[in-house]
Amino acid sequence: MKQWTNFSKGFFKENPVFILLLGLCPALGVTSSAINGLGMGLATTFVLVMANMVVSLIKGFIPEKVRIPSFIVVIATFVTIVEMTMQAYAPALFEALGLFIPLIVVNCLVLGRAEAFASKNNLVSSVVDGAGMGLGFAMALTMLGGVRELFGSGQLFGFVLFPEEYGMLVFVLAPGAFIGLGYLIAVLNRLTKA
Amino acid sequence: MSYFLIIIGAIFVNNVVLAQFLGICPFLGVSKRISTGVGMTGAVAFVMVIATIVTFFIQNLILIPFGITFLQTISFILVVASLVQLVEIVLKKISPPLYQALGVFLPLITTNCAILGVAIMSVGNEYNMVEAVVFSMASAVGFGIALISFAGIREQLDLMDIPEGMQGAPVALVVAGILALAFMGFAGMV
């Protein structure tokens, strides 16, 4: 039961993007389509789970003073693994996500969970927390990507719902990311308060 | 001429914050007051230029000659993290007033993706030394312009009557979107 709350808090109560406003750079940068958002979300989930796992295992050995650099090295290692795997097996996604794959290293969400949760909790809780937070992040990115893709080009996951001429181009471009996320948060605020 | 194109491109056309979505965390986090925005910009500009120079040498003198470019992400982030610490220590010793002004912002910079992003981009664009320095300075100026103008708007927003659901983050994001829309007017200039 405790693990379930641990897992599910990442989706709504402490959703990293909608509530905590962490990791917004990739959330805005890569969500021009739902599938890109999902890809980025899953890549971050992998890094988050593995980093949380390793950090909770080595937390006893790391001196207090050098813990942040050590966490960053752990995170950077898994980011490099993701980067190379994606380049080999999903080159199209790798092209689309571009600069934001190496930038998972500086995603405040990953470092934030390592510092705030994994360095204080046991292995199982840390892995569960990483998975919940990561999937909540992936869900938020997929939602934002879906909204932008739908309004911008009339598609959802690449399926055409209405002709592209009727779409609002601005949603696919940079300003649409800010405006789309702003209104998405406003709608969620309204729903959770009501 | 090419320097001019790099400067205009980095400040306006491909603004780090509003077109490339780098450094959104400080952009939203420290933009409540213009004065904190100015402090953050100073700290970012300082670290960004030094980090770009150091990573330039690491890329060209270590990673490429030894064929270990896959270590780029790890080595660059280590450079940025240790550089921030170093700058903090040195600044505290040699220029206490500057340290007072930038101090609180320095630790935050480690996880500012604009620093790492600009370092990776200037390596990826295969700039030479001078071009890389110009590019990083211009990117920092672009970051500053976006952050300070956004902070100015947010100071005004405090006085506005905003619908309940839109208060806080949503309205800030929509304002950032409109700012990005304005910057899109520069698209196609370079």
Coordinates of C-alpha atoms in Angstrom, one line a residue:
Chain A
M1 CA 0.0 0.0 0.0
K2 CA 2.8 2.4 0.9
Q3 CA 4.6 1.6 -2.3
W4 CA 1.5 2.3 -4.3
T5 CA 1.2 5.9 -2.9
N6 CA 4.9 6.2 -3.5
F7 CA 4.3 5.2 -7.2
S8 CA 1.1 7.1 -7.9
K9 CA 2.1 10.4 -6.4
G10 CA 4.1 11.2 -9.5
F11 CA 1.0 11.2 -11.7
F12 CA -1.3 13.8 -10.1
K13 CA -0.5 14.9 -6.6
E14 CA 3.2 15.7 -7.3
N15 CA 3.3 15.5 -11.1
P16 CA 6.8 16.8 -12.0
V17 CA 5.6 19.0 -14.9
F18 CA 2.1 20.2 -13.9
I19 CA 2.6 20.7 -10.2
L20 CA 6.3 20.8 -9.3
L21 CA 7.3 22.6 -12.6
L22 CA 10.5 20.6 -12.8
G23 CA 12.2 19.5 -16.1
L24 CA 10.4 22.1 -18.1
C25 CA 13.1 22.5 -20.7
P26 CA 12.6 19.1 -22.4
A27 CA 8.8 19.3 -21.6
L28 CA 8.6 22.4 -23.8
G29 CA 11.4 21.7 -26.2
V30 CA 10.5 18.2 -27.6
T31 CA 6.7 18.1 -27.4
S32 CA 5.9 19.2 -30.9
S33 CA 4.2 15.8 -31.3
A34 CA 2.8 13.2 -28.9
I35 CA 5.3 10.5 -30.0
N36 CA 8.3 12.7 -29.4
G37 CA 6.9 13.6 -25.9
L38 CA 6.4 9.9 -25.1
G39 CA 9.9 9.0 -26.4
M40 CA 11.5 11.7 -24.2
G41 CA 9.4 10.7 -21.3
L42 CA 10.4 7.1 -21.5
A43 CA 14.1 8.0 -21.9
T44 CA 13.9 10.2 -18.8
T45 CA 12.1 7.4 -16.9
F46 CA 14.9 5.0 -17.6
V47 CA 17.5 7.4 -16.4
L48 CA 15.4 8.3 -13.4
V49 CA 14.8 4.7 -12.3
M50 CA 18.5 3.6 -12.8
A51 CA 19.9 6.7 -11.2
N52 CA 17.6 6.4 -8.2
M53 CA 18.6 2.7 -7.9
V54 CA 22.3 3.3 -8.0
V55 CA 22.2 6.4 -5.8
S56 CA 20.2 4.5 -3.1
L57 CA 22.7 1.7 -3.2
I58 CA 25.8 3.9 -2.9
K59 CA 24.4 6.5 -0.6
G60 CA 26.3 5.1 2.4
F61 CA 29.7 5.4 0.7
I62 CA 29.5 8.9 -0.6
P63 CA 30.9 11.7 1.6
E64 CA 28.4 14.4 2.2
K65 CA 30.5 17.1 0.5
V66 CA 30.9 15.5 -2.9
R67 CA 27.4 13.9 -3.2
I68 CA 26.1 16.3 -5.9
P69 CA 29.0 15.8 -8.3
S70 CA 28.8 12.0 -7.7
F71 CA 25.1 12.0 -8.4
I72 CA 25.7 13.9 -11.6
V73 CA 28.3 11.3 -12.8
V74 CA 25.9 8.5 -12.1
I75 CA 23.1 10.3 -14.0
A76 CA 25.5 11.2 -16.9
T77 CA 26.5 7.5 -17.2
F78 CA 22.9 6.4 -17.8
V79 CA 22.2 9.3 -20.1
T80 CA 25.2 8.2 -22.2
I81 CA 23.7 4.7 -22.3
V82 CA 20.3 6.1 -23.4
E83 CA 22.0 8.3 -26.0
M84 CA 24.0 5.5 -27.6
T85 CA 21.1 3.0 -27.5
M86 CA 18.7 5.5 -29.1
Q87 CA 21.2 6.4 -31.8
A88 CA 21.5 2.7 -32.7
Y89 CA 17.9 1.5 -32.5
A90 CA 15.7 4.6 -33.0
P91 CA 17.7 7.1 -35.2
A92 CA 14.6 9.0 -36.2
L93 CA 13.6 9.7 -32.6
F94 CA 17.3 10.5 -31.8
E95 CA 17.2 13.1 -34.6
A96 CA 14.0 14.6 -33.4
L97 CA 15.0 14.9 -29.7
G98 CA 18.5 16.2 -30.7
L99 CA 20.2 18.3 -28.1
F100 CA 17.7 17.4 -25.4
I101 CA 19.0 13.8 -24.9
P102 CA 22.4 14.9 -23.5
L103 CA 20.5 17.5 -21.6
I104 CA 18.7 14.9 -19.5
V105 CA 21.8 15.2 -17.3
V106 CA 20.8 18.7 -16.2
N107 CA 17.1 17.9 -15.9
C108 CA 16.4 19.2 -12.4
L109 CA 13.8 16.4 -12.0
V110 CA 16.4 13.6 -12.1
L111 CA 18.9 15.3 -9.8
G112 CA 16.1 16.5 -7.6
R113 CA 14.8 13.0 -7.0
A114 CA 18.3 11.6 -6.5
E115 CA 19.0 14.3 -3.9
A116 CA 15.6 14.5 -2.2
F117 CA 14.4 10.9 -2.3
A118 CA 16.9 8.3 -3.3
S119 CA 19.7 9.5 -1.0
K120 CA 17.4 9.0 2.0
N121 CA 15.3 5.9 1.1
N122 CA 15.9 2.2 0.5
L123 CA 16.3 0.5 -2.8
V124 CA 12.7 -0.6 -3.4
S125 CA 11.2 2.7 -2.5
S126 CA 13.7 4.6 -4.6
V127 CA 13.0 2.5 -7.7
V128 CA 9.3 2.8 -7.2
D129 CA 9.6 6.5 -6.8
G130 CA 11.7 6.9 -9.9
A131 CA 9.3 4.8 -11.9
G132 CA 6.3 6.8 -10.7
M133 CA 7.9 10.2 -11.2
G134 CA 9.3 9.2 -14.6
L135 CA 6.0 7.8 -15.9
G136 CA 4.2 10.9 -14.6
F137 CA 6.7 13.0 -16.5
A138 CA 6.1 10.9 -19.6
M139 CA 2.3 11.2 -19.2
A140 CA 2.6 15.0 -18.9
L141 CA 4.9 15.2 -22.0
T142 CA 2.6 13.0 -24.0
M143 CA -0.4 15.1 -23.1
L144 CA 1.3 18.3 -24.0
G145 CA 2.6 16.8 -27.2
G146 CA -0.8 15.4 -28.0
V147 CA -2.5 18.8 -27.5
R148 CA 0.1 20.6 -29.6
E149 CA 0.0 18.0 -32.4
L150 CA -3.8 18.0 -32.4
F151 CA -4.3 21.8 -32.5
G152 CA -1.2 22.4 -34.6
S153 CA -1.5 19.9 -37.4
G154 CA -4.7 18.0 -36.9
Q155 CA -3.0 14.7 -36.0
L156 CA -2.7 12.5 -33.0
F157 CA 0.2 10.0 -32.8
G158 CA 0.5 10.6 -36.6
F159 CA -3.2 9.7 -37.4
V160 CA -4.9 12.4 -39.3
L161 CA -8.0 13.7 -37.6
F162 CA -8.6 16.8 -39.6
P163 CA -6.8 18.4 -42.6
E164 CA -3.6 20.2 -41.7
E165 CA -4.8 23.5 -43.3
Y166 CA -7.3 23.9 -40.4
G167 CA -4.6 23.6 -37.7
M168 CA -3.0 26.5 -35.9
L169 CA 0.6 26.5 -36.9
V170 CA 1.6 28.4 -33.8
F171 CA 1.0 25.4 -31.6
V172 CA 3.8 23.4 -33.4
L173 CA 6.2 26.3 -33.1
A174 CA 7.9 27.6 -30.0
P175 CA 5.3 29.9 -28.6
G176 CA 2.7 27.2 -28.7
A177 CA 4.7 25.2 -26.2
F178 CA 4.5 27.9 -23.6
I179 CA 0.9 28.8 -24.2
G180 CA -0.2 25.1 -24.5
L181 CA 1.4 24.2 -21.2
G182 CA 0.1 27.3 -19.5
Y183 CA -3.5 26.5 -20.4
L184 CA -3.0 22.8 -19.6
I185 CA -1.9 23.7 -16.1
A186 CA -4.8 26.2 -15.8
V187 CA -7.3 23.5 -16.8
L188 CA -5.8 20.9 -14.4
N189 CA -5.9 23.5 -11.6
R190 CA -9.5 24.1 -12.2
L191 CA -10.3 20.4 -12.3
T192 CA -8.5 19.5 -9.1
K193 CA -10.0 22.5 -7.2
A194 CA -13.6 21.8 -8.3
Chain B
M1 CA 30.5 39.5 -41.1
S2 CA 30.1 35.9 -39.9
Y3 CA 30.5 37.1 -36.3
F4 CA 27.7 39.5 -36.9
L5 CA 25.5 36.7 -38.1
I6 CA 26.4 34.6 -35.1
I7 CA 25.5 37.4 -32.7
I8 CA 22.2 38.3 -34.3
G9 CA 21.3 34.6 -34.6
A10 CA 22.1 33.8 -31.0
I11 CA 20.4 36.8 -29.5
F12 CA 17.3 37.1 -31.5
V13 CA 16.6 34.4 -34.1
N14 CA 17.5 31.4 -32.0
N15 CA 17.1 32.9 -28.6
V16 CA 18.3 30.3 -26.1
V17 CA 15.2 30.6 -23.9
L18 CA 12.3 31.5 -26.2
A19 CA 13.2 29.6 -29.3
Q20 CA 15.4 26.7 -28.0
F21 CA 13.8 26.2 -24.5
L22 CA 17.1 26.1 -22.7
G23 CA 17.3 27.5 -19.2
I24 CA 13.6 27.5 -18.5
C25 CA 14.0 26.7 -14.8
P26 CA 15.8 30.0 -13.9
F27 CA 13.7 31.8 -16.5
L28 CA 10.6 30.9 -14.5
G29 CA 12.2 30.7 -11.1
V30 CA 14.1 34.0 -10.7
S31 CA 12.0 36.2 -12.9
K32 CA 9.8 37.7 -10.2
R33 CA 11.9 40.8 -9.8
I34 CA 14.1 42.7 -12.3
S35 CA 17.0 43.0 -9.9
T36 CA 17.3 39.2 -9.4
G37 CA 17.0 38.7 -13.1
V38 CA 20.0 41.0 -13.7
G39 CA 22.0 39.1 -11.1
M40 CA 21.2 35.8 -12.6
T41 CA 22.1 37.1 -16.1
G42 CA 25.4 38.2 -14.9
A43 CA 26.2 34.8 -13.3
V44 CA 25.0 32.9 -16.3
A45 CA 27.1 35.1 -18.8
F46 CA 30.2 34.6 -16.6
V47 CA 29.9 30.9 -16.3
M48 CA 28.7 30.3 -19.9
V49 CA 31.7 32.0 -21.5
I50 CA 34.2 30.2 -19.3
A51 CA 32.5 26.9 -19.7
T52 CA 32.4 27.2 -23.5
I53 CA 36.1 28.0 -23.6
V54 CA 37.1 25.1 -21.3
T55 CA 34.8 22.6 -23.1
F56 CA 36.2 23.8 -26.4
F57 CA 39.7 22.7 -25.3
I58 CA 38.5 19.5 -23.8
Q59 CA 36.7 18.6 -27.0
N60 CA 39.6 19.4 -29.3
L61 CA 42.6 18.4 -27.2
I62 CA 41.3 15.4 -25.4
L63 CA 38.1 13.9 -26.7
I64 CA 38.8 14.0 -30.4
P65 CA 42.5 13.0 -30.4
F66 CA 41.8 10.0 -28.3
G67 CA 38.6 9.1 -30.1
I68 CA 36.4 9.1 -27.0
T69 CA 33.8 11.7 -28.1
F70 CA 31.1 9.4 -26.5
L71 CA 32.3 10.7 -23.1
Q72 CA 31.2 14.2 -24.2
T73 CA 28.2 14.4 -22.0
I74 CA 29.9 13.2 -18.8
S75 CA 33.1 15.2 -19.2
F76 CA 31.2 18.5 -20.1
I77 CA 28.8 18.3 -17.2
L78 CA 31.7 17.6 -14.8
V79 CA 33.5 20.6 -16.2
V80 CA 30.4 22.8 -15.7
A81 CA 29.8 21.5 -12.2
S82 CA 33.4 21.9 -11.0
L83 CA 33.7 25.3 -12.8
V84 CA 30.8 26.6 -10.9
Q85 CA 32.4 25.6 -7.6
L86 CA 35.7 27.1 -8.7
V87 CA 34.2 30.4 -9.9
E88 CA 32.4 30.6 -6.5
I89 CA 35.6 30.1 -4.6
V90 CA 37.7 32.5 -6.7
L91 CA 35.1 35.2 -6.8
K92 CA 34.7 35.0 -3.0
K93 CA 38.5 35.6 -2.6
I94 CA 39.2 38.3 -5.3
S95 CA 36.0 40.2 -5.7
P96 CA 33.6 40.1 -2.7
P97 CA 31.2 42.7 -4.1
L98 CA 30.7 40.6 -7.3
Y99 CA 30.4 37.5 -5.1
Q100 CA 27.7 39.3 -3.1
A101 CA 25.8 40.1 -6.2
L102 CA 26.1 36.7 -7.9
G103 CA 26.6 34.4 -4.9
V104 CA 23.1 33.0 -4.5
F105 CA 22.7 32.3 -8.2
L106 CA 25.9 30.4 -8.7
P107 CA 24.9 27.0 -7.3
L108 CA 21.7 27.1 -9.3
I109 CA 23.7 27.3 -12.5
T110 CA 25.0 23.7 -12.4
T111 CA 21.6 22.5 -13.5
N112 CA 20.9 25.4 -15.9
C113 CA 20.7 23.5 -19.2
A114 CA 21.5 26.7 -21.2
I115 CA 25.2 26.4 -20.0
L116 CA 25.6 22.7 -21.1
G117 CA 23.4 23.3 -24.1
V118 CA 25.5 26.2 -25.5
A119 CA 28.7 24.3 -24.8
I120 CA 27.4 21.3 -26.8
M121 CA 26.0 23.4 -29.5
S122 CA 29.2 25.4 -30.1
V123 CA 31.1 22.2 -30.4
G124 CA 28.4 20.7 -32.6
N125 CA 28.5 23.7 -35.0
E126 CA 32.2 23.3 -35.2
Y127 CA 33.0 26.9 -34.3
N128 CA 36.6 27.9 -33.9
M129 CA 37.8 29.4 -30.6
V130 CA 36.8 33.0 -31.3
E131 CA 33.5 32.1 -32.8
A132 CA 32.7 29.9 -29.8
V133 CA 33.4 32.8 -27.4
V134 CA 31.3 35.2 -29.5
F135 CA 28.5 32.6 -29.7
S136 CA 28.4 32.0 -26.0
M137 CA 28.5 35.7 -25.1
A138 CA 25.7 36.4 -27.6
S139 CA 23.7 33.5 -26.1
A140 CA 24.1 34.9 -22.6
V141 CA 22.9 38.3 -23.9
G142 CA 19.9 36.6 -25.4
F143 CA 19.2 34.9 -22.2
G144 CA 19.5 38.2 -20.3
I145 CA 17.2 40.1 -22.7
A146 CA 14.5 37.4 -22.4
L147 CA 14.8 37.0 -18.6
I148 CA 14.8 40.7 -17.8
S149 CA 12.0 41.7 -20.1
F150 CA 10.0 38.7 -18.7
A151 CA 10.7 39.9 -15.2
G152 CA 9.5 43.4 -16.1
I153 CA 6.2 42.0 -17.4
R154 CA 5.8 39.8 -14.3
E155 CA 6.3 42.8 -12.0
Q156 CA 3.3 44.4 -13.7
L157 CA 1.3 41.1 -13.5
D158 CA 1.4 41.3 -9.7
L159 CA -1.0 44.3 -10.0
M160 CA -3.4 42.7 -12.4
D161 CA -6.6 40.9 -11.6
I162 CA -6.0 37.4 -12.9
P163 CA -8.7 34.7 -12.9
E164 CA -8.1 32.2 -10.1
G165 CA -7.1 29.2 -12.2
M166 CA -4.6 31.2 -14.2
Q167 CA -2.7 32.6 -11.2
G168 CA 1.0 31.7 -10.8
A169 CA 2.6 29.4 -13.3
P170 CA -0.2 29.3 -16.0
V171 CA -0.2 33.1 -16.6
A172 CA 3.6 33.2 -16.5
L173 CA 3.8 30.5 -19.2
V174 CA 1.2 32.3 -21.4
V175 CA 3.2 35.5 -21.1
A176 CA 6.3 33.7 -22.0
G177 CA 4.5 32.3 -25.0
I178 CA 3.5 35.8 -26.2
L179 CA 7.1 36.9 -25.7
A180 CA 8.2 34.0 -27.8
L181 CA 5.7 35.0 -30.4
A182 CA 7.2 38.5 -30.5
F183 CA 10.7 37.0 -30.9
M184 CA 9.4 34.9 -33.8
G185 CA 9.3 38.2 -35.7
F186 CA 13.0 37.9 -36.0
A187 CA 12.8 34.5 -37.8
G188 CA 14.3 34.5 -41.2
M189 CA 16.7 37.4 -40.5
V190 CA 19.7 35.1 -40.7

